[in-house]
Coordinates of C-alpha atoms in Angstrom, one line a residue:
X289 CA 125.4 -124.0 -45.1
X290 CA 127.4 -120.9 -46.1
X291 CA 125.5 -118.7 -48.8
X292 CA 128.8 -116.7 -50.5
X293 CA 127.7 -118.4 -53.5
X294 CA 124.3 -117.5 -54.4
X295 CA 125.4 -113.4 -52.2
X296 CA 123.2 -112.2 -55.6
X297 CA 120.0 -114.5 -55.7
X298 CA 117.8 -112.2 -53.6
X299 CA 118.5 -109.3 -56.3
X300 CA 117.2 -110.9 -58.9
X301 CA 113.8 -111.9 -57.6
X302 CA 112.5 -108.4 -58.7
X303 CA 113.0 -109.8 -62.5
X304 CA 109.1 -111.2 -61.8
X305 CA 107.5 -108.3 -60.7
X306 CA 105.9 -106.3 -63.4
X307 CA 106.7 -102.9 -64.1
X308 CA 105.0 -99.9 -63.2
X309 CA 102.2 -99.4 -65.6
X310 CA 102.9 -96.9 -67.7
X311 CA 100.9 -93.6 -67.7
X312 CA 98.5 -91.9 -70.7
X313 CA 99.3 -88.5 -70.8
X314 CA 101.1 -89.3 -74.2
X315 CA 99.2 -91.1 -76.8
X316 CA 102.0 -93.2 -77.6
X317 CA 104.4 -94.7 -74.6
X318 CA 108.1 -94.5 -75.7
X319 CA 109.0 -98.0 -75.1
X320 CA 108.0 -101.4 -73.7
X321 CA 108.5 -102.2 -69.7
X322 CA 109.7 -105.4 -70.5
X323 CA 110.2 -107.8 -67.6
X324 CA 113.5 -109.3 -68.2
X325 CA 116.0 -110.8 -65.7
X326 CA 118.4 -109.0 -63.9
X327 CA 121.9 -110.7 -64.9
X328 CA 125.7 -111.1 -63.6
X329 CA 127.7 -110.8 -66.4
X330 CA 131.3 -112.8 -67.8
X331 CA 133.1 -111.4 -70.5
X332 CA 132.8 -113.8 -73.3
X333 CA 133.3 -112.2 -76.9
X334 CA 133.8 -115.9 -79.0
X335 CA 130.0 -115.7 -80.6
X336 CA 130.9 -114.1 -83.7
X337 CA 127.1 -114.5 -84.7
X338 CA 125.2 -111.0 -84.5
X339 CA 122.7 -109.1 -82.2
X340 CA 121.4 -108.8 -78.8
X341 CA 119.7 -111.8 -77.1
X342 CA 119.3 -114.1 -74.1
X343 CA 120.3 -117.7 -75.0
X344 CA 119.5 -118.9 -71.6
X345 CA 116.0 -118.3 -72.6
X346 CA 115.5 -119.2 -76.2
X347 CA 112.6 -121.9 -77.1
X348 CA 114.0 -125.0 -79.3
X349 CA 115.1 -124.1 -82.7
X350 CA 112.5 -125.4 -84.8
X351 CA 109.7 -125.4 -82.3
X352 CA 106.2 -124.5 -82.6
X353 CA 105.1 -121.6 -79.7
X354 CA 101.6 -122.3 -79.2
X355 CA 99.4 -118.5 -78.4
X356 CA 96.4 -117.6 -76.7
X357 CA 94.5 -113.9 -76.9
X358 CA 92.6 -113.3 -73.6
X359 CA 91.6 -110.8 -74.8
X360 CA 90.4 -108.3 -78.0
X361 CA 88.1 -107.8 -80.8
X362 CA 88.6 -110.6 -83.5
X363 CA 89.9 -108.0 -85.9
X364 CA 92.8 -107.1 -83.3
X365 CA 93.5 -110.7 -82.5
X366 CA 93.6 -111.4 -86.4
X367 CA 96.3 -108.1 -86.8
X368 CA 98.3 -109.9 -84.1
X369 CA 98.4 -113.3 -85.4
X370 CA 99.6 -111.3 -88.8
X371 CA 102.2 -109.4 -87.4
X372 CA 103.7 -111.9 -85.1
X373 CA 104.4 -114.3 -87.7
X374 CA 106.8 -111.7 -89.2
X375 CA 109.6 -113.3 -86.7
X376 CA 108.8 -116.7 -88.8
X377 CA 110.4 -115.7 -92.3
X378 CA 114.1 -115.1 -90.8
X379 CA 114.2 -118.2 -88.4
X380 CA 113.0 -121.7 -87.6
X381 CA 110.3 -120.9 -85.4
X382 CA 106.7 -121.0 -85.7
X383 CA 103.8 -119.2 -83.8
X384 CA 100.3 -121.3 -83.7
X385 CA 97.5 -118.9 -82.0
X386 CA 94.8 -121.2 -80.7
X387 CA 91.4 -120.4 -78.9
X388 CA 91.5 -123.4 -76.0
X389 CA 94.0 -125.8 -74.7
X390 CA 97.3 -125.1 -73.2
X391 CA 99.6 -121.9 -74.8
X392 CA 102.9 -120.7 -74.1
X393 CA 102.4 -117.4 -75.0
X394 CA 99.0 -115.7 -73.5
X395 CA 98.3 -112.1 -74.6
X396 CA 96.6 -109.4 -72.7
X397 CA 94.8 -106.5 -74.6
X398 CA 93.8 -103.2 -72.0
X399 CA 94.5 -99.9 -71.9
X400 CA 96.5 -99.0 -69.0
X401 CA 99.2 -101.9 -68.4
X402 CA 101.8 -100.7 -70.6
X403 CA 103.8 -102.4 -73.4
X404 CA 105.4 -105.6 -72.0
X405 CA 106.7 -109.1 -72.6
X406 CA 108.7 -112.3 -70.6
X407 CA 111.8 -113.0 -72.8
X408 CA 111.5 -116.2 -74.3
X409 CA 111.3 -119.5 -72.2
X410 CA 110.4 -117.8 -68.8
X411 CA 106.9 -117.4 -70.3
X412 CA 106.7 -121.5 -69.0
X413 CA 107.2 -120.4 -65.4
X414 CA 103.7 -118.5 -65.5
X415 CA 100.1 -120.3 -64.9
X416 CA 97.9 -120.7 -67.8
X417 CA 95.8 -118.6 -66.7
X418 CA 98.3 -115.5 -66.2
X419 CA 99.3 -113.1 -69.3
X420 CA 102.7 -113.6 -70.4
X421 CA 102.2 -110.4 -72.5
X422 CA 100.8 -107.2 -72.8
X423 CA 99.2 -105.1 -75.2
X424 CA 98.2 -101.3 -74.3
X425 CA 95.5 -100.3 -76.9
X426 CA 96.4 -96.8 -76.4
X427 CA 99.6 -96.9 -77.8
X428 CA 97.5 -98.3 -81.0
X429 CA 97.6 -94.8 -81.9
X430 CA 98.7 -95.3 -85.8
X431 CA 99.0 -98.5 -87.7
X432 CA 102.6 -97.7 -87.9
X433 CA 103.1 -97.8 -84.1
X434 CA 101.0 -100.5 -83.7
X435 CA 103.1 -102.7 -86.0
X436 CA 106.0 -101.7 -84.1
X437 CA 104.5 -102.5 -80.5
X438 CA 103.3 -105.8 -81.2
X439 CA 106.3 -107.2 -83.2
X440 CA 108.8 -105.7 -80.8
X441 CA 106.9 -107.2 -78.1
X442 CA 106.9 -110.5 -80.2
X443 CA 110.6 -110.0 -80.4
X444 CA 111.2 -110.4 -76.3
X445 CA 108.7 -113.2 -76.6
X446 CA 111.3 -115.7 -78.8
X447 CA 114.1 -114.3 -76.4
X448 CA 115.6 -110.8 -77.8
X449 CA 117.1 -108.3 -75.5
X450 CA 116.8 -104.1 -76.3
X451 CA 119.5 -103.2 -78.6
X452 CA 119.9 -100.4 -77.1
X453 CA 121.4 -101.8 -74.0
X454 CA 124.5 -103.1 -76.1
X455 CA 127.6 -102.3 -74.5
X456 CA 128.8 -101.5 -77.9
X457 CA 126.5 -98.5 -78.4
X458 CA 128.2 -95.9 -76.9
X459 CA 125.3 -93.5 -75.8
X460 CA 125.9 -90.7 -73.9
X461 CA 122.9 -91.1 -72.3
X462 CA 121.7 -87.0 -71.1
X463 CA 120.5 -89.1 -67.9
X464 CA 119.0 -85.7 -65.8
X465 CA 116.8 -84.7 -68.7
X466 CA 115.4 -88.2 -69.1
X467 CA 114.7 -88.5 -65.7
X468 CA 112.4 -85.6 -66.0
X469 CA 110.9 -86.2 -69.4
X470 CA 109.8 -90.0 -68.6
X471 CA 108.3 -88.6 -65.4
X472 CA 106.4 -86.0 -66.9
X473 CA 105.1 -87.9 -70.2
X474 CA 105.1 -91.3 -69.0
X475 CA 104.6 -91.3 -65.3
X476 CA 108.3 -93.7 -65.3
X477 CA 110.2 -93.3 -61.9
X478 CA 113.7 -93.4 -61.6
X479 CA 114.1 -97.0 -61.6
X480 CA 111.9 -97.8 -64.7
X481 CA 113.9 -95.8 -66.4
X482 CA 117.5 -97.0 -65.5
X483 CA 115.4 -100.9 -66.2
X484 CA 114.1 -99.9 -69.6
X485 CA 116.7 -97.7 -70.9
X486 CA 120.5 -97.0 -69.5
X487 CA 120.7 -101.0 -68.9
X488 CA 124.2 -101.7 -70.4
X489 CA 124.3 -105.3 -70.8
X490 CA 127.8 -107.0 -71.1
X491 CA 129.8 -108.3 -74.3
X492 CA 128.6 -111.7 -74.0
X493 CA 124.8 -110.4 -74.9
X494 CA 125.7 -108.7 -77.9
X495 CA 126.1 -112.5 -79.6
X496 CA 129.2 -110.5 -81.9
X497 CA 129.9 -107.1 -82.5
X498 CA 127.2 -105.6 -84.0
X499 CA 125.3 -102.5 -82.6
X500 CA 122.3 -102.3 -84.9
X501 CA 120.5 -98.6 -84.7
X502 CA 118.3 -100.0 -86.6
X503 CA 116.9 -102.5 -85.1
X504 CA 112.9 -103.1 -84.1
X505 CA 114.0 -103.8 -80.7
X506 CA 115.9 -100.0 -80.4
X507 CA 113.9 -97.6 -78.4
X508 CA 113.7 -94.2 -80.0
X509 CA 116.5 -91.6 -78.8
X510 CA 114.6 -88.5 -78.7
X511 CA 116.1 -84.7 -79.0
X512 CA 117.9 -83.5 -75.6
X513 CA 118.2 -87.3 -74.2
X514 CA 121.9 -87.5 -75.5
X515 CA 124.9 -85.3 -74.5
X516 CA 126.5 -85.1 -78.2
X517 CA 122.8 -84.7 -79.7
X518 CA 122.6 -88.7 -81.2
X519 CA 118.9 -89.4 -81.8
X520 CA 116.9 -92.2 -83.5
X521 CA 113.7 -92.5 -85.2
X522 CA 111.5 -94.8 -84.0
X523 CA 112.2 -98.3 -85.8
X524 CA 108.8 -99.8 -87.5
X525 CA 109.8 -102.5 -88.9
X526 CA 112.5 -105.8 -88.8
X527 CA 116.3 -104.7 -89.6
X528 CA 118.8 -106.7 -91.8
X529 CA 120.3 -107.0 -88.3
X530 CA 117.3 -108.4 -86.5
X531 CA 116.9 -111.0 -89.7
X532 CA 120.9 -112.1 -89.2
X533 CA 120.0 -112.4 -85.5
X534 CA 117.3 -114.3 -85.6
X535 CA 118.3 -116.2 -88.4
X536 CA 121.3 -117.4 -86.2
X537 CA 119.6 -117.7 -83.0
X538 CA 117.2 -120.3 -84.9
X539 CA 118.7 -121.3 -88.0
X540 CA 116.8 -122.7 -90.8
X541 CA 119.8 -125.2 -91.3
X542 CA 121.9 -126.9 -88.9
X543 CA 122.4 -126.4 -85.3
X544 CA 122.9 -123.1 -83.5
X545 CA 126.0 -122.1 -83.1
X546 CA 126.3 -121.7 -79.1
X547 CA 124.7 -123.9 -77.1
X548 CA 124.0 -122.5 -73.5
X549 CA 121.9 -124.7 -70.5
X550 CA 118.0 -123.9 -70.7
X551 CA 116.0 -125.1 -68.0
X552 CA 112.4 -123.9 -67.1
X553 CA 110.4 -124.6 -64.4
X554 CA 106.3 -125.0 -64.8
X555 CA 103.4 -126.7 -63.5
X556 CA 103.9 -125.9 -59.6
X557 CA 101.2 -126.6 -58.1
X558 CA 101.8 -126.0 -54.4
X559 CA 104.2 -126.2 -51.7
X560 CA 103.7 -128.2 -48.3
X561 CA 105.6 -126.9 -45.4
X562 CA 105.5 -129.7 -42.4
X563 CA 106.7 -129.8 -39.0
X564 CA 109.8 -132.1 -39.0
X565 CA 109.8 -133.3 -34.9
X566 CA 112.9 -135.7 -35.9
X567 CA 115.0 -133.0 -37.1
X568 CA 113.8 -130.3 -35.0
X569 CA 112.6 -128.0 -38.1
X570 CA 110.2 -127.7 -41.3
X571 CA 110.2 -130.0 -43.6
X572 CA 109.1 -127.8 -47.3
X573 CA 108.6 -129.6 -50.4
X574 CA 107.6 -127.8 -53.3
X575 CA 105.7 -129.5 -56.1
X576 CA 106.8 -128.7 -59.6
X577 CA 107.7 -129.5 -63.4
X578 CA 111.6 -129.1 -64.4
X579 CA 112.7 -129.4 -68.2
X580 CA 116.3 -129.0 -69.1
X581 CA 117.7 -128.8 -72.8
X582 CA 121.4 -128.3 -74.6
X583 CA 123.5 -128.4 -72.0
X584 CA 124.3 -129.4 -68.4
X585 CA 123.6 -127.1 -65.4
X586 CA 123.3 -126.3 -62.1
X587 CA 120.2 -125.4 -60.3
X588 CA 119.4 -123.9 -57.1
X589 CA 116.4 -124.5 -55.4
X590 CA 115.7 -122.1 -52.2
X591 CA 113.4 -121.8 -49.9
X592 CA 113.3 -117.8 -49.0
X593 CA 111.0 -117.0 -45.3
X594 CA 109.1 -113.9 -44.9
X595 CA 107.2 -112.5 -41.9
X596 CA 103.4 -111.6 -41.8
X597 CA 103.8 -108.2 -43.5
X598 CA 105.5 -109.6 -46.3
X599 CA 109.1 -108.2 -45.5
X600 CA 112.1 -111.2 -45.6
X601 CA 113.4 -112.5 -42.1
X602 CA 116.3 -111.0 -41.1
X603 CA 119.1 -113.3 -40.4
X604 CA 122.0 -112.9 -38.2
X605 CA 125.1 -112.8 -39.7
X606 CA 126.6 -116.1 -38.3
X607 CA 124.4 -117.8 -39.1
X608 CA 124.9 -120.6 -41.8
X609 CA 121.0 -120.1 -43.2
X610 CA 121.7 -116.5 -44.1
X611 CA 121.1 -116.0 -47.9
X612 CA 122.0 -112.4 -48.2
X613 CA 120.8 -111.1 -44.9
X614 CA 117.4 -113.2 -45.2
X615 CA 116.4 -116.4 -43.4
X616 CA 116.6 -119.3 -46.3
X617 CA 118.1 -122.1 -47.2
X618 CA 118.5 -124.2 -50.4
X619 CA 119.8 -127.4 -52.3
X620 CA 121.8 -127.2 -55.2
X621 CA 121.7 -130.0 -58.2
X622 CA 123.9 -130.5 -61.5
X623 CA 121.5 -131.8 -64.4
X624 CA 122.0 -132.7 -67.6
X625 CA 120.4 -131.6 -71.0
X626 CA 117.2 -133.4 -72.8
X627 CA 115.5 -134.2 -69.3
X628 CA 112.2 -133.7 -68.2
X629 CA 112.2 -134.1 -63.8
X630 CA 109.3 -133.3 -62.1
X631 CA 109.7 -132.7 -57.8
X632 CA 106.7 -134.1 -55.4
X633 CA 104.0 -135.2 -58.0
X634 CA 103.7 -138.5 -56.5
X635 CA 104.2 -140.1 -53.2
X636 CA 106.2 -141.0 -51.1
X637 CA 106.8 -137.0 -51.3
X638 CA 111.1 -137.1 -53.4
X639 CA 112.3 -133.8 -52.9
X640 CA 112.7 -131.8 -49.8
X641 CA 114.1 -128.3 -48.6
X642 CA 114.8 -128.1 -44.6
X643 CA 115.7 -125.4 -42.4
X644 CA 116.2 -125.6 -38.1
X645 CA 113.9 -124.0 -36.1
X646 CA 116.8 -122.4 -34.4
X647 CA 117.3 -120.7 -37.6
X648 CA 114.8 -118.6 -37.7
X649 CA 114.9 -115.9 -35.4
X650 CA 110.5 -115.3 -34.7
X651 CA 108.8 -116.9 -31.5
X652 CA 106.6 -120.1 -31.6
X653 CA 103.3 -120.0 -33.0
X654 CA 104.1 -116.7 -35.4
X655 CA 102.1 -116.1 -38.9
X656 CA 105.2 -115.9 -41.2
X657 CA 105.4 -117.6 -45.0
X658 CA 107.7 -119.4 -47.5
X659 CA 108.9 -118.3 -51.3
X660 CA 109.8 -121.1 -53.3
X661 CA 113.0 -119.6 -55.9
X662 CA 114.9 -121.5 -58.5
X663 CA 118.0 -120.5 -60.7
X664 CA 120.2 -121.7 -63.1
X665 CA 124.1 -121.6 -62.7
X666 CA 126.2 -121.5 -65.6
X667 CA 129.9 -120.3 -64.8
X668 CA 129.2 -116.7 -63.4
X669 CA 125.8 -116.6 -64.9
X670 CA 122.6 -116.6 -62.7
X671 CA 119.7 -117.0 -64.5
X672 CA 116.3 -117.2 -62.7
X673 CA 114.0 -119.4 -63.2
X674 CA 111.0 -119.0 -61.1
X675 CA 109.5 -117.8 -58.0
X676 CA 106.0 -118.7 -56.5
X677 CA 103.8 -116.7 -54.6
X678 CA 104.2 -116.9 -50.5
X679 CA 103.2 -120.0 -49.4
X680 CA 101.8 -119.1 -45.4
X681 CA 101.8 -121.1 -42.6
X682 CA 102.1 -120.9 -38.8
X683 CA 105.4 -121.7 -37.3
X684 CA 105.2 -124.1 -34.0
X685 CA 109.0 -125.3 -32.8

């Protein structure tokens, strides 16, 4: 099984790690550490609608996005509700905050974690009982900047991208002097800062033409970031450009007007790895929830193998189980729109990853473990969709 395909999977995976939590030295962080996916971009400028968002990963358009607080005072959970719902006068989409019960969106209140949020529909990929957003009270400095936080934050959550990755922006980024800044006043390395701000997404994000400086979802530029002196203000509140966007994205009136594949992957619940004597290798079937919606796609399901220190089997280069230099292997499926699959939730056991036991390269009887990964394939887009924690087991060929 040659892996040219899918030479970019193993990239991506670091879309599900969280940032590095953001240090206090400043009373107010500069910018959220939002997790968002890691993409391979087409050029595709036919979406005359306007703005900068993920359509692989926007909810339904009219849905209701059921959220839970985990924590907060009742005031700050009340000011949250409040400013959330700001995103519900320009589109068809509605935020419900319950107490109990199943929620999409969970929210995290602390003082150390940074600003963060999953964009959109990955949110469904987490447990319940696992923050989907975060909240740091110390950037509650003003009630300005607290408006700003939470309903930029919000913003991510129903699928926007930063605005100020549009290729159409044109900054002339100063990127030595941000380096050192964002080290000194927010603790950001190198990489947090190439993630969170000189991100230059491609055409195809900017759903049009339209760079909007204005927008909520715009970091600030401050003085001595750019070469030419361009700066911005921070952005408090929701731009006409942020209204058009989301007005489009979830229109209020007919049907959006790009559809794109979105699938999401919850409710795994565990993965069994069993010797397979017949075949002369393991036998792995992961136990999972898929929902697909708009239109078709194709999946990839992988099985990723690690040693007992966590670091991904090395593979040799011949070999046909060699998914970027790791040990892996995976099954691909095309499935349509409007389904709802689920994998190994009943038995006789429906769904099954295999790899040889000559294919990977550790003696019998070694500690090593498995990461179950999914992704979406839509032309040259790879879009992931989940990725469990390491499953452990010991290998006996």
């Amino acid at each position: 099984m040659k892996s040219k395909a899918i030479i970019l999977l193993l990239a991506t995976i670091v879309c599900w790690q969280q940032s590095q939590s953001q240090t206090k030295s400043k009373p107010a962080p500069i910018g959220c550490s939002t997790i968002e996916p890691q993409k391979t971009f087409k050029l595709d400028t036919t979406d005359k609608t306007r703005g900068l968002a993920d359509n692989y990963y926007l909810w339904d358009n009219g849905q209701t996005i059921y959220v839970k607080m985990m924590s907060g005072s009742d005031a700050q959970k009340q000011m949250i509700e409040r400013y959330a719902k700001e995103w519900e006068r320009y589109g068809n989409i509605f935020f419900t905050f319950v107490s109990s019960g199943p929620a999409n969106i969970r929210v995290w209140l602390d003082n150390k974690g940074g600003n963060n949020s999953q964009v959109g529909i990955t949110a469904n990929a987490l447990p319940q009982n696992t923050k989907t957003i975060n909240l740091d009270t110390t950037s509650f400095v003003n009630p300005e900047y607290t408006h700003t936080a939470i309903v930029h934050e919000f913003g991510h959550a129903i699928g926007l991208l930063h605005e100020h990755y549009s290729p159409l922006a044109g900054i002339k980024w100063n990127k030595e002097f941000v380096y050192s800044e964002l080290k000194r006043t927010q603790g950001w390395t190198k990489e947090d800062v190439d993630a969170n701000l000189f991100t230059q997404l491609n055409v195809s994000y900017t759903q049009g033409t339209t760079y909007d400086a204005k927008s909520i979802m715009h970091y600030p530029i401050l003085k001595g970031w750019t070469t030419d002196g361009y700066s911005i203000n921070w952005n408090n509140s929701i731009s006409a450009g942020d209204q058009a966007l989301v007005a489009a994205l979830y229109p209020k009136y007919g049907n959006r007007a790009k559809l794109s594949p979105r699938f999401y992957i919850d409710n795994f619940t565990k993965m069994d790895i069993i010797p397979n004597a017949a075949k002369q290798g393991i036998s792995l079937f992961p136990s999972f929830k898929i929902t697909t919606a708009d239109a078709s796609g194709s999946v990839y399901f992988l099985a990723i193998f690690y040693d007992k220190d966590g670091n991904a089997i090395k593979a040799p280069a011949e070999s046909n189980y060699n998914i970027q230099g790791s040990v892996g292997c995976y099954r691909s499926l095309v499935l349509s729109a409007d389904k709802k699959l689920t994998a190994n939730k009943s038995t006789p056991l429906d769904f099954e990853l295999f790899i040889p036991y000559s294919a990977i390269p550790v003696p019998s009887s070694t500690e090593i473990s498995a990461r179950f990964i999914a992704f979406l394939k839509d032309g040259d887009e790879w879009k992931p969709l989940y990725s469990s924690e390491a499953v452990k087991f010991k290998l006996v060929k």
